[in-house]
Amino acid sequence: MVLRRAEEQTRAEGVRLTPVRRRTLEILLESHRAMGAYEVLEKLAADGYGKQPPVAYRALEFLVEQGFAHRIQRLNAYAACLSPERNHAPVFLICRSCEQVAEADASALRGALQDLAARSEFTPERITVELLGLCARCSAEAAA
Amino acid sequence: MVLRRAEEQTRAEGVRLTPVRRRTLEILLESHRAMGAYEVLEKLAADGYGKQPPVAYRALEFLVEQGFAHRIQRLNAYAACLSPERNHAPVFLICRSCEQVAEADASALRGALQDLAARSEFTPERITVELLGLCARCSAEAAA
DNA sequence: GGTCATTTTGTTACAGTATCACAAATATTC
DNA sequence: GAATATTTGTGATACTGTAACAAAATGACC
């Protein structure tokens, strides 16, 4: 069970699975859905915890750091498409330092993703593959 | 050249690459980065176009529809991790109808992604793979 | 060219998402 | 139990995105 494992792991790591944090994990587990931070916040507030956004954001951040939860990504930024063939599914290489975005071709991944979706009887409509990290130049600078 | 191709394609499709839309594409092309909608808006406003968010959002939406730009995804929702081993890189199967999130294992993709990153001399730190679509139940309901 | 329907642009107003800065409370260490 | 560090809570505010509607531009038709 996930909660039990979380308790053990936090004890082992010397970090604290405090009541808010624990309750936040429970909320995510109970819903089985992707939840917005404000949705989590409402439930925390209903249980007597703080009512302000940072309460939820901090607990969620902790869970993500510890690997107990994931941050599901959604829309926020735009980049021109450099190879505008119809229906291409690019991989984005996003540099977190200079914010340059490179596109690479995802066709090698496509087959694997289709298989995976088929095994779960899932019908994919939009595929998102992003690598966040450092581009060649910035990682050279970081090393210098 | 991307702009020229966009002109031809829009003419062929019978849609209009109006001045704002064209300028928006130029702005994205000039920056070579992922730009937020408000950043684009500032530049549009400086060029004498509208100053309100919808101006940028609409132009960007058009470009994405036509395949001239991509929407880069960012943080918005959270889900509990069901297999909290350290360093696992899950694929998310997100149902756009019921919002359930399933995790599948991405290890099959990992190799391909590493290769791809290596070829671009890119150092990945965080990998995001998401499939947005319909889960088995919702797609059955949609068919009914 | 003038009229009509359609599309596009612009604005106001507002909803949703996220962070900063600081105070109060709680644990941990010695 | 006093000192320190961590965590929680609050108010204020910034950033991101959308709804609704009016004005302007475009295209089709006569």
Short mmCIF file of C-alpha atoms (C1' of nucleotides) in Angstrom, two decimals:
data_model
loop_
_atom_site.label_atom_id
_atom_site.label_comp_id
_atom_site.label_asym_id
_atom_site.label_seq_id
_atom_site.Cartn_x
_atom_site.Cartn_y
_atom_site.Cartn_z
CA MET A 1 0.00 0.00 0.00
CA VAL A 2 1.27 3.39 -1.04
CA LEU A 3 0.69 5.25 2.23
CA ARG A 4 2.51 2.67 4.30
CA ARG A 5 5.42 2.77 1.90
CA ALA A 6 5.50 6.55 2.06
CA GLU A 7 5.68 6.41 5.84
CA GLU A 8 8.59 4.03 5.77
CA GLN A 9 10.48 5.91 3.12
CA THR A 10 10.14 9.29 4.81
CA ARG A 11 11.31 7.82 8.10
CA ALA A 12 14.29 6.30 6.34
CA GLU A 13 15.14 9.58 4.64
CA GLY A 14 14.75 11.72 7.72
CA VAL A 15 12.04 13.91 6.26
CA ARG A 16 8.65 14.42 7.82
CA LEU A 17 5.36 13.12 6.50
CA THR A 18 3.39 15.63 8.52
CA PRO A 19 -0.42 15.56 8.80
CA VAL A 20 -1.04 18.03 5.93
CA ARG A 21 1.36 16.20 3.69
CA ARG A 22 -0.06 12.83 4.57
CA ARG A 23 -3.60 14.05 4.09
CA THR A 24 -2.66 15.57 0.73
CA LEU A 25 -1.35 12.23 -0.44
CA GLU A 26 -4.54 10.54 0.76
CA ILE A 27 -6.62 13.06 -1.17
CA LEU A 28 -4.74 12.32 -4.37
CA LEU A 29 -4.99 8.60 -3.77
CA GLU A 30 -8.70 8.75 -3.05
CA SER A 31 -9.53 10.62 -6.22
CA HIS A 32 -7.57 8.54 -8.69
CA ARG A 33 -7.60 11.54 -10.96
CA ALA A 34 -5.40 14.42 -11.85
CA MET A 35 -6.35 17.15 -9.41
CA GLY A 36 -5.64 20.84 -9.59
CA ALA A 37 -3.88 22.41 -6.64
CA TYR A 38 -6.98 24.42 -5.78
CA GLU A 39 -9.11 21.32 -5.73
CA VAL A 40 -6.71 19.74 -3.26
CA LEU A 41 -6.70 22.97 -1.28
CA GLU A 42 -10.48 22.91 -0.90
CA LYS A 43 -10.38 19.45 0.60
CA LEU A 44 -7.53 20.38 2.92
CA ALA A 45 -9.43 23.45 4.06
CA ALA A 46 -12.54 21.34 4.66
CA ASP A 47 -10.43 19.15 6.93
CA GLY A 48 -9.33 22.13 8.96
CA TYR A 49 -5.99 22.90 7.35
CA GLY A 50 -5.03 26.28 5.92
CA LYS A 51 -7.15 27.92 3.27
CA GLN A 52 -4.45 29.69 1.27
CA PRO A 53 -2.86 28.36 -1.94
CA PRO A 54 0.65 27.92 -0.54
CA VAL A 55 -0.64 25.26 1.84
CA ALA A 56 -1.58 23.00 -1.05
CA TYR A 57 1.33 23.95 -3.26
CA ARG A 58 3.85 23.22 -0.56
CA ALA A 59 2.40 19.87 0.34
CA LEU A 60 2.22 18.88 -3.32
CA GLU A 61 5.75 20.04 -3.91
CA PHE A 62 6.92 17.87 -1.04
CA LEU A 63 5.12 14.82 -2.43
CA VAL A 64 6.57 15.37 -5.87
CA GLU A 65 10.07 15.78 -4.45
CA GLN A 66 9.73 12.55 -2.52
CA GLY A 67 8.37 10.79 -5.57
CA PHE A 68 4.95 10.12 -4.07
CA ALA A 69 3.11 12.20 -6.64
CA HIS A 70 3.58 13.50 -10.13
CA ARG A 71 3.04 16.87 -11.60
CA ILE A 72 0.98 16.49 -14.72
CA GLN A 73 1.86 19.09 -17.25
CA ARG A 74 -0.44 21.42 -19.11
CA LEU A 75 -0.39 24.28 -21.51
CA ASN A 76 1.79 27.29 -20.95
CA ALA A 77 4.22 28.25 -23.64
CA TYR A 78 4.49 28.24 -27.38
CA ALA A 79 7.19 27.70 -29.95
CA ALA A 80 7.23 27.96 -33.71
CA CYS A 81 7.23 24.64 -35.47
CA LEU A 82 10.28 24.18 -37.62
CA SER A 83 9.04 21.24 -39.63
CA PRO A 84 5.39 21.89 -40.20
CA GLU A 85 4.35 18.66 -41.82
CA ARG A 86 0.88 17.68 -40.81
CA ASN A 87 0.62 15.28 -37.91
CA HIS A 88 4.17 15.10 -36.87
CA ALA A 89 4.64 14.33 -33.19
CA PRO A 90 7.82 16.03 -32.11
CA VAL A 91 9.90 15.55 -29.01
CA PHE A 92 10.79 18.86 -27.39
CA LEU A 93 14.21 19.45 -25.95
CA ILE A 94 13.72 22.39 -23.65
CA CYS A 95 16.72 24.04 -22.07
CA ARG A 96 15.87 25.21 -18.56
CA SER A 97 18.70 27.70 -18.62
CA CYS A 98 18.39 29.61 -21.92
CA GLU A 99 14.86 28.40 -22.71
CA GLN A 100 15.76 27.42 -26.24
CA VAL A 101 13.51 24.75 -27.63
CA ALA A 102 14.69 22.19 -30.14
CA GLU A 103 12.43 19.76 -31.89
CA ALA A 104 13.44 16.21 -32.55
CA ASP A 105 11.53 13.57 -34.35
CA ALA A 106 9.48 11.19 -32.25
CA SER A 107 8.71 8.63 -34.88
CA ALA A 108 11.02 6.18 -33.16
CA LEU A 109 8.83 6.43 -30.08
CA ARG A 110 5.52 6.32 -31.79
CA GLY A 111 5.33 2.57 -32.16
CA ALA A 112 6.23 1.94 -28.54
CA LEU A 113 3.63 4.46 -27.37
CA GLN A 114 0.91 2.97 -29.54
CA ASP A 115 1.64 -0.50 -28.16
CA LEU A 116 1.56 0.78 -24.65
CA ALA A 117 -1.74 2.56 -25.20
CA ALA A 118 -3.26 -0.46 -26.86
CA ARG A 119 -2.33 -2.67 -23.93
CA SER A 120 -4.26 -0.30 -21.63
CA GLU A 121 -7.14 0.01 -24.11
CA PHE A 122 -6.44 3.70 -24.18
CA THR A 123 -7.17 5.81 -27.26
CA PRO A 124 -4.53 8.52 -27.52
CA GLU A 125 -5.42 11.76 -29.25
CA ARG A 126 -2.52 13.97 -28.38
CA ILE A 127 0.98 12.90 -27.52
CA THR A 128 3.36 15.03 -25.51
CA VAL A 129 7.01 14.19 -25.09
CA GLU A 130 9.26 16.75 -23.47
CA LEU A 131 12.77 16.59 -22.18
CA LEU A 132 13.64 19.36 -19.77
CA GLY A 133 17.32 19.80 -19.16
CA LEU A 134 20.38 21.61 -20.48
CA CYS A 135 21.32 22.25 -24.08
CA ALA A 136 24.88 21.66 -25.27
CA ARG A 137 25.95 25.26 -24.82
CA CYS A 138 24.46 25.78 -21.36
CA SER A 139 25.77 22.52 -20.03
CA ALA A 140 29.25 23.45 -21.27
CA GLU A 141 28.93 26.79 -19.49
CA ALA A 142 27.72 25.11 -16.33
CA ALA A 143 30.75 22.82 -16.37
CA ALA A 144 33.14 25.76 -16.87
CA MET B 1 11.74 29.05 -45.13
CA VAL B 2 8.96 28.60 -42.64
CA LEU B 3 7.11 31.86 -43.28
CA ARG B 4 6.95 31.30 -47.01
CA ARG B 5 5.66 27.80 -46.46
CA ALA B 6 3.02 29.09 -44.06
CA GLU B 7 1.85 31.57 -46.67
CA GLU B 8 1.50 28.91 -49.31
CA GLN B 9 -0.22 26.46 -47.03
CA THR B 10 -2.77 28.93 -45.75
CA ARG B 11 -3.59 30.01 -49.29
CA ALA B 12 -4.03 26.40 -50.28
CA GLU B 13 -6.29 25.73 -47.29
CA GLY B 14 -8.40 28.80 -47.73
CA VAL B 15 -7.57 30.22 -44.31
CA ARG B 16 -6.12 33.66 -43.73
CA LEU B 17 -2.64 34.41 -42.53
CA THR B 18 -3.61 37.88 -41.40
CA PRO B 19 -1.07 40.49 -40.22
CA VAL B 20 -1.42 39.67 -36.49
CA ARG B 21 -1.13 35.99 -37.15
CA ARG B 22 1.81 36.41 -39.45
CA ARG B 23 3.53 38.74 -37.01
CA THR B 24 2.93 36.27 -34.18
CA LEU B 25 4.62 33.54 -36.15
CA GLU B 26 7.53 35.88 -36.88
CA ILE B 27 7.85 36.67 -33.18
CA LEU B 28 8.05 32.98 -32.31
CA LEU B 29 10.53 32.37 -35.09
CA GLU B 30 12.72 35.30 -34.09
CA SER B 31 13.01 34.21 -30.49
CA HIS B 32 13.83 30.55 -31.02
CA ARG B 33 12.55 29.98 -27.54
CA ALA B 34 9.40 28.86 -25.85
CA MET B 35 7.46 32.05 -25.23
CA GLY B 36 4.59 32.65 -22.91
CA ALA B 37 1.42 34.09 -24.39
CA TYR B 38 1.92 37.32 -22.47
CA GLU B 39 5.41 37.72 -23.78
CA VAL B 40 4.08 37.41 -27.32
CA LEU B 41 1.31 39.84 -26.44
CA GLU B 42 3.78 42.49 -25.33
CA LYS B 43 5.55 42.35 -28.65
CA LEU B 44 2.30 42.46 -30.56
CA ALA B 45 1.16 45.46 -28.56
CA ALA B 46 4.48 47.20 -29.21
CA ASP B 47 3.82 46.72 -32.92
CA GLY B 48 0.45 48.40 -32.64
CA TYR B 49 -1.80 45.37 -32.33
CA GLY B 50 -4.26 44.83 -29.50
CA LYS B 51 -3.10 44.91 -25.91
CA GLN B 52 -5.46 42.34 -24.43
CA PRO B 53 -4.68 38.65 -23.83
CA PRO B 54 -7.19 37.23 -26.31
CA VAL B 55 -5.29 38.87 -29.14
CA ALA B 56 -2.25 36.73 -28.46
CA TYR B 57 -4.14 33.61 -27.47
CA ARG B 58 -6.20 33.65 -30.62
CA ALA B 59 -3.27 34.15 -32.92
CA LEU B 60 -1.33 31.39 -31.15
CA GLU B 61 -4.30 29.07 -31.30
CA PHE B 62 -4.53 29.64 -35.02
CA LEU B 63 -0.87 28.86 -35.52
CA VAL B 64 -1.15 25.69 -33.47
CA GLU B 65 -4.23 24.58 -35.40
CA GLN B 66 -2.42 25.11 -38.68
CA GLY B 67 0.62 23.27 -37.38
CA PHE B 68 2.91 26.31 -37.53
CA ALA B 69 3.55 26.35 -33.81
CA HIS B 70 3.45 24.01 -30.85
CA ARG B 71 2.01 24.42 -27.45
CA ILE B 72 4.62 23.46 -24.92
CA GLN B 73 3.09 22.00 -21.83
CA ARG B 74 3.66 23.04 -18.27
CA LEU B 75 2.58 22.39 -14.77
CA ASN B 76 -1.05 22.29 -13.77
CA ALA B 77 -2.32 19.17 -12.12
CA TYR B 78 -1.11 16.50 -9.77
CA ALA B 79 -1.65 12.79 -9.33
CA ALA B 80 -0.47 10.32 -6.73
CA CYS B 81 2.29 8.06 -7.89
CA LEU B 82 1.29 4.44 -7.74
CA SER B 83 4.73 2.94 -8.05
CA PRO B 84 7.01 5.22 -6.12
CA GLU B 85 10.34 3.72 -6.94
CA ARG B 86 12.96 6.37 -7.20
CA ASN B 87 13.67 7.60 -10.69
CA HIS B 88 10.97 5.88 -12.57
CA ALA B 89 9.84 7.75 -15.66
CA PRO B 90 6.18 7.02 -16.14
CA VAL B 91 3.99 7.58 -19.15
CA PHE B 92 0.71 9.20 -18.21
CA LEU B 93 -2.50 8.12 -19.87
CA ILE B 94 -4.86 10.98 -19.16
CA CYS B 95 -8.52 10.63 -20.03
CA ARG B 96 -9.89 13.96 -21.19
CA SER B 97 -13.42 12.89 -20.36
CA CYS B 98 -13.29 11.44 -16.82
CA GLU B 99 -9.84 12.83 -15.95
CA GLN B 100 -8.60 9.50 -14.65
CA VAL B 101 -4.87 9.17 -14.87
CA ALA B 102 -3.16 5.87 -15.39
CA GLU B 103 0.56 5.37 -15.19
CA ALA B 104 2.37 3.09 -17.56
CA ASP B 105 6.01 2.24 -17.56
CA ALA B 106 8.21 4.21 -19.93
CA SER B 107 11.29 2.08 -19.70
CA ALA B 108 10.69 0.91 -23.26
CA LEU B 109 11.00 4.54 -24.36
CA ARG B 110 13.91 5.48 -22.23
CA GLY B 111 16.59 4.11 -24.48
CA ALA B 112 15.18 5.80 -27.54
CA LEU B 113 14.93 9.10 -25.69
CA GLN B 114 18.47 8.90 -24.38
CA ASP B 115 19.77 8.23 -27.88
CA LEU B 116 17.84 11.12 -29.23
CA ALA B 117 19.11 13.46 -26.55
CA ALA B 118 22.66 12.30 -27.01
CA ARG B 119 22.50 13.01 -30.74
CA SER B 120 21.54 16.61 -29.93
CA GLU B 121 24.10 16.86 -27.14
CA PHE B 122 21.22 17.57 -24.81
CA THR B 123 21.35 16.61 -21.14
CA PRO B 124 17.86 15.60 -20.03
CA GLU B 125 16.92 16.05 -16.40
CA ARG B 126 13.21 15.49 -16.44
CA ILE B 127 11.25 13.48 -18.95
CA THR B 128 7.57 14.06 -19.58
CA VAL B 129 5.50 11.68 -21.66
CA GLU B 130 1.77 12.17 -21.70
CA LEU B 131 -0.97 10.71 -23.81
CA LEU B 132 -4.18 12.69 -23.72
CA GLY B 133 -7.18 10.84 -25.02
CA LEU B 134 -9.96 8.53 -23.92
CA CYS B 135 -9.80 5.65 -21.46
CA ALA B 136 -11.42 2.31 -22.28
CA ARG B 137 -14.65 3.09 -20.43
CA CYS B 138 -15.14 6.61 -21.81
CA SER B 139 -14.38 5.58 -25.36
CA ALA B 140 -16.94 2.77 -25.06
CA GLU B 141 -19.49 5.28 -23.79
CA ALA B 142 -18.67 7.67 -26.61
CA ALA B 143 -19.25 4.91 -29.15
CA ALA B 144 -22.59 3.95 -27.61
"C1'" DG C 1 -19.92 49.93 -56.36
"C1'" DG C 2 -23.30 48.56 -52.55
"C1'" DT C 3 -25.39 45.17 -49.45
"C1'" DC C 4 -25.21 41.14 -46.64
"C1'" DA C 5 -23.21 37.43 -44.08
"C1'" DT C 6 -18.92 35.85 -42.16
"C1'" DT C 7 -14.63 36.24 -40.12
"C1'" DT C 8 -11.38 38.62 -37.55
"C1'" DT C 9 -9.84 42.01 -34.20
"C1'" DG C 10 -10.29 44.59 -30.12
"C1'" DT C 11 -12.06 45.60 -25.41
"C1'" DT C 12 -13.83 44.86 -20.71
"C1'" DA C 13 -14.31 41.90 -17.20
"C1'" DC C 14 -13.22 38.01 -14.80
"C1'" DA C 15 -11.72 33.10 -13.54
"C1'" DG C 16 -8.01 30.04 -12.54
"C1'" DT C 17 -3.09 29.10 -11.31
"C1'" DA C 18 1.09 30.18 -8.74
"C1'" DT C 19 4.44 32.69 -5.81
"C1'" DC C 20 6.43 36.14 -2.33
"C1'" DA C 21 7.12 37.75 2.19
"C1'" DC C 22 6.48 37.40 6.73
"C1'" DA C 23 4.33 35.85 11.25
"C1'" DA C 24 2.94 32.05 14.20
"C1'" DA C 25 3.32 27.45 15.56
"C1'" DT C 26 5.64 23.12 15.85
"C1'" DA C 27 9.47 19.91 16.09
"C1'" DT C 28 14.60 18.83 17.03
"C1'" DT C 29 18.90 19.30 19.23
"C1'" DC C 30 21.66 20.14 22.85
"C1'" DG D 1 13.85 24.01 28.73
"C1'" DA D 2 16.26 27.29 25.60
"C1'" DA D 3 17.97 27.85 21.01
"C1'" DT D 4 17.52 26.55 16.32
"C1'" DA D 5 15.48 24.90 12.32
"C1'" DT D 6 11.42 23.37 10.01
"C1'" DT D 7 6.77 23.66 8.93
"C1'" DT D 8 2.29 25.86 8.64
"C1'" DG D 9 -0.68 29.73 8.00
"C1'" DT D 10 -1.99 34.36 6.19
"C1'" DG D 11 -2.38 38.45 3.21
"C1'" DA D 12 -1.13 40.34 -0.90
"C1'" DT D 13 -0.07 39.99 -5.54
"C1'" DA D 14 1.60 38.25 -10.07
"C1'" DC D 15 0.87 35.36 -13.89
"C1'" DT D 16 -2.06 32.63 -17.16
"C1'" DG D 17 -6.31 31.89 -19.58
"C1'" DT D 18 -11.34 32.53 -21.08
"C1'" DA D 19 -16.21 34.52 -21.80
"C1'" DA D 20 -19.00 37.84 -23.88
"C1'" DC D 21 -19.80 41.30 -26.83
"C1'" DA D 22 -18.90 45.49 -30.00
"C1'" DA D 23 -16.39 47.26 -33.92
"C1'" DA D 24 -13.92 46.61 -38.02
"C1'" DA D 25 -12.37 44.14 -42.04
"C1'" DT D 26 -13.15 40.69 -45.63
"C1'" DG D 27 -15.52 37.98 -49.25
"C1'" DA D 28 -19.60 36.77 -51.95
"C1'" DC D 29 -23.30 38.26 -54.40
"C1'" DC D 30 -26.14 41.11 -57.02
#
